[in-house]
Short mmCIF file of C-alpha atoms (C1' of nucleotides) in Angstrom, two decimals:
data_model
loop_
_atom_site.label_atom_id
_atom_site.label_comp_id
_atom_site.label_asym_id
_atom_site.label_seq_id
_atom_site.Cartn_x
_atom_site.Cartn_y
_atom_site.Cartn_z
CA MET V 28 -4.80 4.19 -10.43
CA THR V 29 -4.34 1.07 -9.32
CA ASP V 30 -0.90 0.12 -7.42
CA LEU V 31 0.07 -3.50 -7.99
CA ASP V 32 3.95 -4.17 -8.26
CA ASP V 33 6.21 -6.83 -10.42
CA ILE V 34 4.88 -9.94 -8.72
CA ASP V 35 0.47 -9.09 -8.97
CA HIS V 36 2.08 -8.08 -12.73
CA SER V 37 3.97 -11.15 -12.91
CA LEU V 38 0.47 -12.99 -11.79
CA LEU V 39 -1.55 -11.29 -14.21
CA ARG V 40 0.97 -12.70 -17.08
CA LEU V 41 0.70 -16.07 -16.10
CA LEU V 42 -3.08 -15.69 -16.21
CA ARG V 43 -2.46 -14.01 -19.90
CA GLN V 44 -0.23 -16.88 -20.93
CA ASP V 45 -3.14 -19.48 -19.17
CA ALA V 46 -6.30 -18.72 -17.32
CA ARG V 47 -6.33 -22.24 -16.35
CA ARG V 48 -3.38 -22.71 -13.60
CA THR V 49 -3.30 -23.67 -10.76
CA PHE V 50 -3.43 -21.48 -8.07
CA SER V 51 -0.22 -23.85 -6.91
CA GLU V 52 1.50 -23.61 -9.88
CA MET V 53 2.16 -19.42 -10.11
CA ALA V 54 2.96 -20.06 -6.35
CA GLU V 55 5.64 -21.55 -7.08
CA LYS V 56 6.46 -19.39 -10.05
CA VAL V 57 6.12 -15.68 -8.12
CA GLY V 58 7.63 -17.21 -4.39
CA LEU V 59 5.08 -17.26 -2.68
CA SER V 60 2.12 -19.90 -0.63
CA VAL V 61 -0.26 -20.54 -2.44
CA ALA V 62 -3.20 -18.11 -0.14
CA ALA V 63 -0.67 -16.04 -0.80
CA VAL V 64 -1.79 -16.07 -4.50
CA LYS V 65 -4.94 -16.78 -4.35
CA ARG V 66 -5.29 -13.51 -2.28
CA ARG V 67 -3.41 -11.64 -4.21
CA VAL V 68 -5.61 -13.08 -8.07
CA ASP V 69 -8.83 -12.65 -6.03
CA ARG V 70 -8.01 -8.38 -4.37
CA MET V 71 -7.44 -7.76 -8.66
CA ARG V 72 -11.14 -9.63 -9.69
CA ASP V 73 -12.42 -7.16 -7.14
CA LEU V 74 -10.59 -4.11 -7.84
CA GLY V 75 -11.43 -5.29 -11.96
CA VAL V 76 -7.80 -5.14 -12.91
CA ILE V 77 -9.59 -8.56 -13.89
CA THR V 78 -12.60 -8.76 -15.31
CA GLY V 79 -12.29 -12.01 -16.46
CA PHE V 80 -11.04 -15.28 -17.56
CA THR V 81 -12.21 -16.21 -21.30
CA ALA V 82 -10.67 -20.13 -23.62
CA GLN V 83 -9.41 -19.36 -26.74
CA ILE V 84 -11.27 -20.51 -30.28
CA ASP V 85 -10.95 -21.04 -33.19
CA TYR V 86 -14.16 -20.30 -34.97
CA ALA V 87 -12.87 -21.20 -37.94
CA LYS V 88 -12.44 -24.99 -37.02
CA LEU V 89 -16.08 -24.80 -36.25
CA GLY V 90 -16.77 -23.82 -39.82
CA TRP V 91 -17.02 -19.67 -39.17
CA GLY V 92 -14.20 -19.43 -41.72
CA ILE V 93 -14.90 -15.61 -42.30
CA GLU V 94 -13.62 -13.16 -40.52
CA ALA V 95 -14.20 -9.06 -40.82
CA PHE V 96 -13.74 -5.61 -39.36
CA THR V 97 -16.76 -2.81 -40.67
CA GLU V 98 -16.42 0.81 -40.11
CA LEU V 99 -19.84 2.51 -39.52
CA ARG V 100 -20.68 5.60 -39.84
CA TYR V 101 -23.82 7.30 -38.98
CA ALA V 102 -26.24 10.43 -39.77
CA GLY V 103 -24.99 13.08 -37.46
CA THR V 104 -24.60 12.44 -33.91
CA ALA V 105 -25.45 8.78 -33.08
CA PRO V 106 -25.14 8.96 -29.16
CA VAL V 107 -22.25 5.48 -28.41
CA SER V 108 -25.73 3.39 -26.48
CA GLU V 109 -27.41 4.27 -30.25
CA ILE V 110 -24.98 2.70 -31.99
CA ILE V 111 -24.17 -0.12 -29.90
CA ARG V 112 -27.34 -0.78 -29.35
CA THR V 113 -28.21 -0.69 -33.16
CA ALA V 114 -24.60 -3.22 -33.74
CA THR V 115 -25.38 -5.74 -31.48
CA VAL V 116 -29.00 -6.76 -33.20
CA ALA V 117 -26.09 -9.09 -35.36
CA PRO V 118 -25.74 -11.87 -33.73
CA GLU V 119 -22.17 -12.63 -35.81
CA VAL V 120 -21.01 -8.94 -34.76
CA GLN V 121 -18.15 -9.99 -31.97
CA ALA V 122 -17.34 -6.53 -31.00
CA ILE V 123 -18.39 -3.22 -31.37
CA TYR V 124 -15.49 0.16 -30.97
CA THR V 125 -17.19 3.81 -31.11
CA THR V 126 -14.38 5.28 -32.37
CA ALA V 127 -14.40 8.86 -32.45
CA GLY V 128 -13.91 10.92 -35.69
CA ASP V 129 -14.23 9.27 -39.44
CA PRO V 130 -16.42 5.63 -38.61
CA ASP V 131 -17.95 6.63 -35.75
CA ALA V 132 -17.97 2.89 -35.19
CA LEU V 133 -15.79 -0.22 -36.35
CA VAL V 134 -16.91 -3.91 -35.84
CA SER V 135 -15.28 -7.07 -35.43
CA ILE V 136 -17.78 -9.77 -37.45
CA ARG V 137 -17.94 -13.60 -37.75
CA ALA V 138 -19.16 -14.92 -40.54
CA ARG V 139 -19.50 -18.56 -42.28
CA ASP V 140 -19.05 -17.82 -45.87
CA MET V 141 -19.06 -14.38 -48.23
CA ARG V 142 -22.31 -14.52 -47.87
CA HIS V 143 -23.47 -14.46 -44.51
CA LEU V 144 -21.30 -11.68 -44.18
CA GLN V 145 -23.05 -9.75 -46.52
CA GLN V 146 -26.22 -11.04 -44.85
CA VAL V 147 -24.66 -9.37 -41.48
CA ILE V 148 -23.46 -5.93 -44.05
CA ASP V 149 -27.40 -5.92 -44.72
CA THR V 150 -28.07 -6.80 -41.53
CA LEU V 151 -26.38 -3.00 -39.87
CA ARG V 152 -26.94 -1.06 -42.64
CA ARG V 153 -30.91 -1.56 -41.80
CA ALA V 154 -30.76 -0.86 -38.11
CA GLY V 155 -30.31 2.62 -37.02
CA ASN V 156 -29.62 5.32 -39.43
CA VAL V 157 -26.13 3.90 -41.14
CA THR V 158 -25.30 6.27 -43.89
CA GLY V 159 -22.06 4.17 -44.98
CA THR V 160 -20.45 1.08 -45.16
CA LYS V 161 -16.86 -0.80 -45.11
CA THR V 162 -15.87 -3.82 -44.99
CA LEU V 163 -12.22 -4.07 -44.30
CA MET V 164 -11.17 -8.70 -44.38
CA VAL V 165 -8.58 -9.89 -42.40
CA MET V 166 -6.47 -12.50 -44.25
CA ASP V 167 -4.62 -13.05 -41.41
CA VAL V 168 -4.43 -12.31 -37.74
CA TRP V 169 -1.20 -11.86 -34.86
CA THR V 170 -2.18 -11.77 -31.50
CA ARG V 171 0.09 -10.55 -29.11
CA SER V 172 0.06 -13.74 -25.96
CA ASP V 173 2.44 -11.97 -23.66
CA MET V 174 1.12 -8.51 -22.99
CA ASP V 175 3.00 -7.18 -20.05
CA PRO V 176 1.85 -4.00 -19.27
CA THR V 177 4.32 -3.51 -16.26
CA THR V 178 5.82 0.67 -15.31
CA PRO V 179 3.50 2.23 -17.05
CA THR V 180 3.87 5.86 -15.85
CA ARG V 181 7.92 5.87 -16.53
CA PRO V 182 8.79 6.25 -20.72
CA LEU V 183 8.91 4.11 -22.50
CA SER V 184 12.22 3.57 -24.86
CA PRO V 185 11.69 4.46 -28.31
CA THR V 186 11.94 0.86 -29.55
CA ARG V 187 11.59 -1.51 -27.56
CA PRO V 188 11.64 -4.51 -30.48
CA THR V 189 9.84 -7.13 -28.46
CA PRO V 190 9.92 -10.89 -30.06
CA ARG V 191 6.88 -12.78 -31.65
CA THR V 192 4.61 -15.28 -30.09
CA PRO V 193 3.29 -17.15 -32.82
CA MET D 26 -15.07 -29.25 -40.18
CA THR D 27 -14.56 -30.28 -36.78
CA ASP D 28 -17.55 -32.08 -35.47
CA LEU D 29 -18.88 -31.35 -32.26
CA ASP D 30 -22.27 -31.95 -30.64
CA ASP D 31 -24.67 -30.11 -28.50
CA ILE D 32 -23.15 -29.92 -25.35
CA ASP D 33 -20.04 -29.55 -27.90
CA HIS D 34 -20.88 -26.49 -27.76
CA SER D 35 -22.64 -26.01 -24.82
CA LEU D 36 -19.39 -27.06 -23.23
CA LEU D 37 -17.53 -24.16 -25.35
CA ARG D 38 -19.85 -21.35 -24.00
CA LEU D 39 -19.95 -22.09 -20.37
CA LEU D 40 -14.93 -21.99 -20.68
CA ARG D 41 -15.97 -18.54 -22.97
CA GLN D 42 -17.88 -17.41 -19.83
CA ASP D 43 -15.35 -18.42 -17.21
CA ALA D 44 -12.87 -20.37 -18.39
CA ARG D 45 -11.73 -21.04 -14.40
CA ARG D 46 -15.07 -23.19 -14.01
CA THR D 47 -14.77 -25.90 -12.40
CA PHE D 48 -15.05 -29.76 -14.16
CA SER D 49 -18.32 -30.51 -11.36
CA GLU D 50 -19.25 -27.32 -12.28
CA MET D 51 -19.45 -27.66 -15.90
CA ALA D 52 -21.06 -31.14 -15.23
CA GLU D 53 -23.77 -30.57 -13.30
CA LYS D 54 -24.53 -28.43 -15.98
CA VAL D 55 -24.87 -30.71 -18.68
CA GLY D 56 -25.58 -33.15 -17.21
CA LEU D 57 -22.72 -35.23 -17.72
CA SER D 58 -19.66 -36.94 -15.33
CA VAL D 59 -16.94 -35.41 -14.44
CA ALA D 60 -14.94 -37.17 -16.42
CA ALA D 61 -16.56 -37.32 -19.24
CA VAL D 62 -16.64 -33.25 -19.73
CA LYS D 63 -12.54 -33.39 -18.94
CA ARG D 64 -12.66 -36.28 -21.89
CA ARG D 65 -14.29 -33.69 -24.15
CA VAL D 66 -13.12 -30.40 -23.42
CA ASP D 67 -9.52 -32.70 -23.09
CA ARG D 68 -10.77 -33.74 -26.96
CA MET D 69 -11.04 -29.74 -28.24
CA ARG D 70 -8.74 -29.26 -27.34
CA ASP D 71 -6.66 -31.92 -29.15
CA LEU D 72 -8.32 -31.32 -31.92
CA GLY D 73 -7.70 -27.18 -32.02
CA VAL D 74 -10.53 -25.75 -31.44
CA ILE D 75 -10.22 -24.42 -27.82
CA THR D 76 -6.65 -22.74 -28.27
CA GLY D 77 -6.42 -21.58 -24.82
CA PHE D 78 -7.58 -20.17 -21.60
CA THR D 79 -6.71 -16.24 -21.45
CA ALA D 80 -7.14 -13.63 -18.47
CA GLN D 81 -9.04 -10.41 -19.44
CA ILE D 82 -7.78 -7.21 -18.07
CA ASP D 83 -9.48 -4.03 -17.52
CA TYR D 84 -5.49 -2.09 -19.31
CA ALA D 85 -7.50 1.67 -18.45
CA LYS D 86 -6.90 -0.10 -14.46
CA LEU D 87 -2.92 -0.44 -15.17
CA GLY D 88 -2.70 2.87 -17.09
CA TRP D 89 -3.18 1.75 -20.04
CA GLY D 90 -5.49 4.51 -20.71
CA ILE D 91 -5.72 4.75 -24.56
CA GLU D 92 -6.98 2.70 -26.75
CA ALA D 93 -6.44 2.57 -30.70
CA PHE D 94 -6.55 1.00 -34.40
CA THR D 95 -4.18 2.10 -37.17
CA GLU D 96 -4.50 1.55 -40.66
CA LEU D 97 -1.32 0.81 -42.14
CA ARG D 98 -0.14 1.20 -45.84
CA TYR D 99 2.16 -0.70 -47.89
CA ALA D 100 4.39 0.43 -50.35
CA GLY D 101 3.33 -2.04 -53.10
CA THR D 102 2.69 -5.88 -52.16
CA ALA D 103 4.29 -6.34 -49.49
CA PRO D 104 3.93 -9.60 -47.99
CA VAL D 105 1.66 -10.11 -45.06
CA SER D 106 4.75 -12.10 -42.88
CA GLU D 107 6.70 -8.20 -43.58
CA ILE D 108 3.60 -6.27 -42.76
CA ILE D 109 3.30 -9.01 -39.14
CA ARG D 110 7.37 -8.55 -38.56
CA THR D 111 7.21 -4.30 -38.44
CA ALA D 112 3.95 -4.15 -37.08
CA THR D 113 5.59 -5.96 -33.94
CA VAL D 114 8.73 -3.64 -32.97
CA ALA D 115 6.23 -1.90 -31.17
CA PRO D 116 5.18 -3.58 -27.66
CA GLU D 117 2.43 -1.53 -27.57
CA VAL D 118 0.74 -3.11 -30.44
CA GLN D 119 -1.52 -5.94 -28.76
CA ALA D 120 -2.82 -7.62 -32.63
CA ILE D 121 -2.81 -7.63 -36.33
CA TYR D 122 -5.27 -8.15 -38.78
CA THR D 123 -4.05 -7.72 -42.04
CA THR D 124 -6.23 -7.24 -44.90
CA ALA D 125 -7.50 -7.46 -48.40
CA GLY D 126 -7.68 -4.43 -50.32
CA ASP D 127 -7.11 -1.10 -49.24
CA PRO D 128 -5.14 -0.83 -45.95
CA ASP D 129 -2.78 -3.62 -45.76
CA ALA D 130 -3.21 -3.92 -41.88
CA LEU D 131 -5.51 -2.89 -39.10
CA VAL D 132 -3.48 -3.24 -35.63
CA SER D 133 -4.63 -2.39 -32.22
CA ILE D 134 -3.18 -0.64 -30.04
CA ARG D 135 -3.19 0.04 -26.34
CA ALA D 136 -1.34 3.35 -24.81
CA ARG D 137 -0.91 5.17 -22.09
CA ASP D 138 -1.24 8.53 -23.36
CA MET D 139 -1.58 10.64 -26.81
CA ARG D 140 1.81 11.55 -26.15
CA HIS D 141 2.97 7.74 -25.74
CA LEU D 142 0.59 6.74 -29.09
CA GLN D 143 2.19 9.31 -31.44
CA GLN D 144 5.02 7.00 -30.51
CA VAL D 145 4.55 4.39 -31.65
CA ILE D 146 2.45 5.52 -34.46
CA ASP D 147 5.93 6.58 -36.05
CA THR D 148 7.84 3.69 -35.11
CA LEU D 149 4.89 2.16 -36.82
CA ARG D 150 5.56 4.94 -39.95
CA ARG D 151 9.33 4.41 -39.58
CA ALA D 152 9.53 0.41 -39.61
CA GLY D 153 9.25 -1.09 -43.49
CA ASN D 154 7.83 0.84 -46.07
CA VAL D 155 4.94 2.19 -44.95
CA THR D 156 2.69 5.06 -46.75
CA GLY D 157 0.18 5.90 -44.87
CA THR D 158 -1.80 5.11 -41.77
CA LYS D 159 -5.11 6.73 -40.79
CA THR D 160 -5.43 6.49 -36.98
CA LEU D 161 -9.00 6.09 -35.01
CA MET D 162 -9.54 6.28 -31.14
CA VAL D 163 -11.96 4.09 -29.84
CA MET D 164 -13.84 5.87 -27.23
CA ASP D 165 -16.03 2.64 -26.31
CA VAL D 166 -16.02 -1.20 -26.64
CA TRP D 167 -18.90 -3.24 -25.98
CA THR D 168 -17.61 -7.84 -26.67
CA ARG D 169 -19.91 -10.32 -27.01
CA SER D 170 -19.56 -12.58 -23.49
CA ASP D 171 -21.55 -15.15 -24.65
CA MET D 172 -20.23 -16.27 -28.18
CA ASP D 173 -22.26 -19.13 -29.29
CA PRO D 174 -21.63 -20.63 -32.95
CA THR D 175 -23.85 -23.24 -33.44
CA THR D 176 -25.48 -24.74 -35.83
CA PRO D 177 -23.18 -23.24 -38.09
CA THR D 178 -24.25 -24.65 -41.67
CA ARG D 179 -27.40 -23.72 -41.71
CA PRO D 180 -28.75 -19.85 -42.53
CA LEU D 181 -29.80 -17.71 -39.17
CA SER D 182 -32.78 -16.50 -38.88
CA PRO D 183 -32.33 -12.86 -40.68
CA THR D 184 -32.32 -11.15 -36.94
CA ARG D 185 -32.04 -13.13 -34.30
CA PRO D 186 -31.83 -9.45 -31.37
CA THR D 187 -29.22 -11.51 -28.20
CA PRO D 188 -29.32 -9.87 -25.26
CA ARG D 189 -26.85 -7.42 -24.06
CA THR D 190 -24.32 -8.39 -21.90
CA PRO D 191 -22.31 -6.28 -20.27
"C1'" DA Z 5 0.44 -9.01 4.18
"C1'" DT Z 6 2.36 -13.78 4.45
"C1'" DT Z 7 2.50 -17.93 6.36
"C1'" DG Z 8 1.39 -23.34 6.97
"C1'" DA Z 9 -2.01 -26.60 8.38
"C1'" DA Z 10 -6.37 -29.06 8.18
"C1'" DA Z 11 -10.96 -30.14 5.76
"C1'" DA Z 12 -12.91 -30.02 1.93
"C1'" DA Z 13 -13.60 -30.05 -3.07
"C1'" DG Z 14 -11.78 -31.26 -7.43
"C1'" DA Z 15 -9.01 -33.17 -11.21
"C1'" DT Z 16 -6.80 -38.28 -12.55
"C1'" DG Z 17 -7.38 -42.50 -14.59
"C1'" DG Z 18 -8.23 -47.49 -14.70
"C1'" DC Z 19 -11.84 -50.22 -16.14
"C1'" DC Z 20 -16.24 -51.90 -16.98
"C1'" DA Z 21 -20.87 -51.82 -18.72
"C1'" DT F 12 -18.34 -43.10 -25.03
"C1'" DG F 13 -20.59 -42.71 -20.42
"C1'" DG F 14 -20.72 -43.41 -15.75
"C1'" DC F 15 -18.02 -45.37 -11.55
"C1'" DC F 16 -14.59 -45.30 -8.31
"C1'" DA F 17 -9.99 -44.91 -6.10
"C1'" DT F 18 -6.03 -42.13 -5.53
"C1'" DC F 19 -4.09 -37.78 -6.02
"C1'" DT F 20 -4.13 -32.57 -6.30
"C1'" DT F 21 -5.69 -28.62 -5.51
"C1'" DT F 22 -9.19 -25.12 -3.53
"C1'" DT F 23 -10.25 -22.81 0.40
"C1'" DT F 24 -10.39 -21.53 5.68
"C1'" DC F 25 -8.52 -20.34 9.69
"C1'" DA F 26 -5.51 -19.55 13.52
"C1'" DA F 27 -0.69 -17.26 13.22
"C1'" DT F 28 3.68 -13.73 12.88
#
DNA sequence: ATTGAAAAAGATGGCCA
DNA sequence: TGGCCATCTTTTTCAAT
């Protein structure tokens, strides 16, 4: 496993909060020089701990007001590669999670309206040997912004409440 | 609805691919001056179309190898606020989607191992009046990297395949 | 591994078309 | 709006510890 110290974890947290922070700002916060911070961030990219940086977008403001999760069931034992291939045919599919157990996959979908969502689901049903779908309409989303997976090797306390971060 | 032109959409796509791109790089790609690009990006932040920038992290490399979705069912009609509150008690919960219909919510969970996941689910069951859970273990994830929600007002072509982008 | 300094690149704000 | 210019900040590299 990758070994990172507390400063590395602080940098991860800072970058998760705002990926466009400057190195100098992060350097000030963690108490290192700019060059040292850059080296650490570069190293985490090389290690594959940081896989990229992305913009968070309010798709509803772009006219894509519908969000849904659809569970997919396949005939027989479809290989993961085939599941991904079939679910990818619709550009409205944002993410695909292949799962162990009852639904074979869970796909995240963005659509303009219900009619559009219906089209996307129909497309999924026809792609590959999908035997059944079940769709969950998303009403509200809450996402943790300060994910901080420090000390992953020792057991967590039973319940450590974390403040909401709207 | 927010009105953005093609250049704005190009900028969104570029920032989704790499949120740490420089303004000068984006300016070159879209054929505008640096100042003009900065002004457009600032505007999209003001409009709330861009809600932030974040680092993408490989949690498995940090020792959090288990990813799961858990469906939650509540007794009676639990208000959204209560669902979010109860699901937030576990720091391992990454995101909560309240849904219309059968499961009342879908929560995304990151854990170190199966035992840890079990603890988290137990915590969720005890928080609030959860009547039932069903957990989907995630085996593989595919995420669209080039989400490009242009032209949201006219119908999409029936099936426009998009190349995989891992 | 970290620092400090110098050179290069980029960001920012004002002003005019 | 967009472009241009002047200035300031940040990034990046490199030698030294």
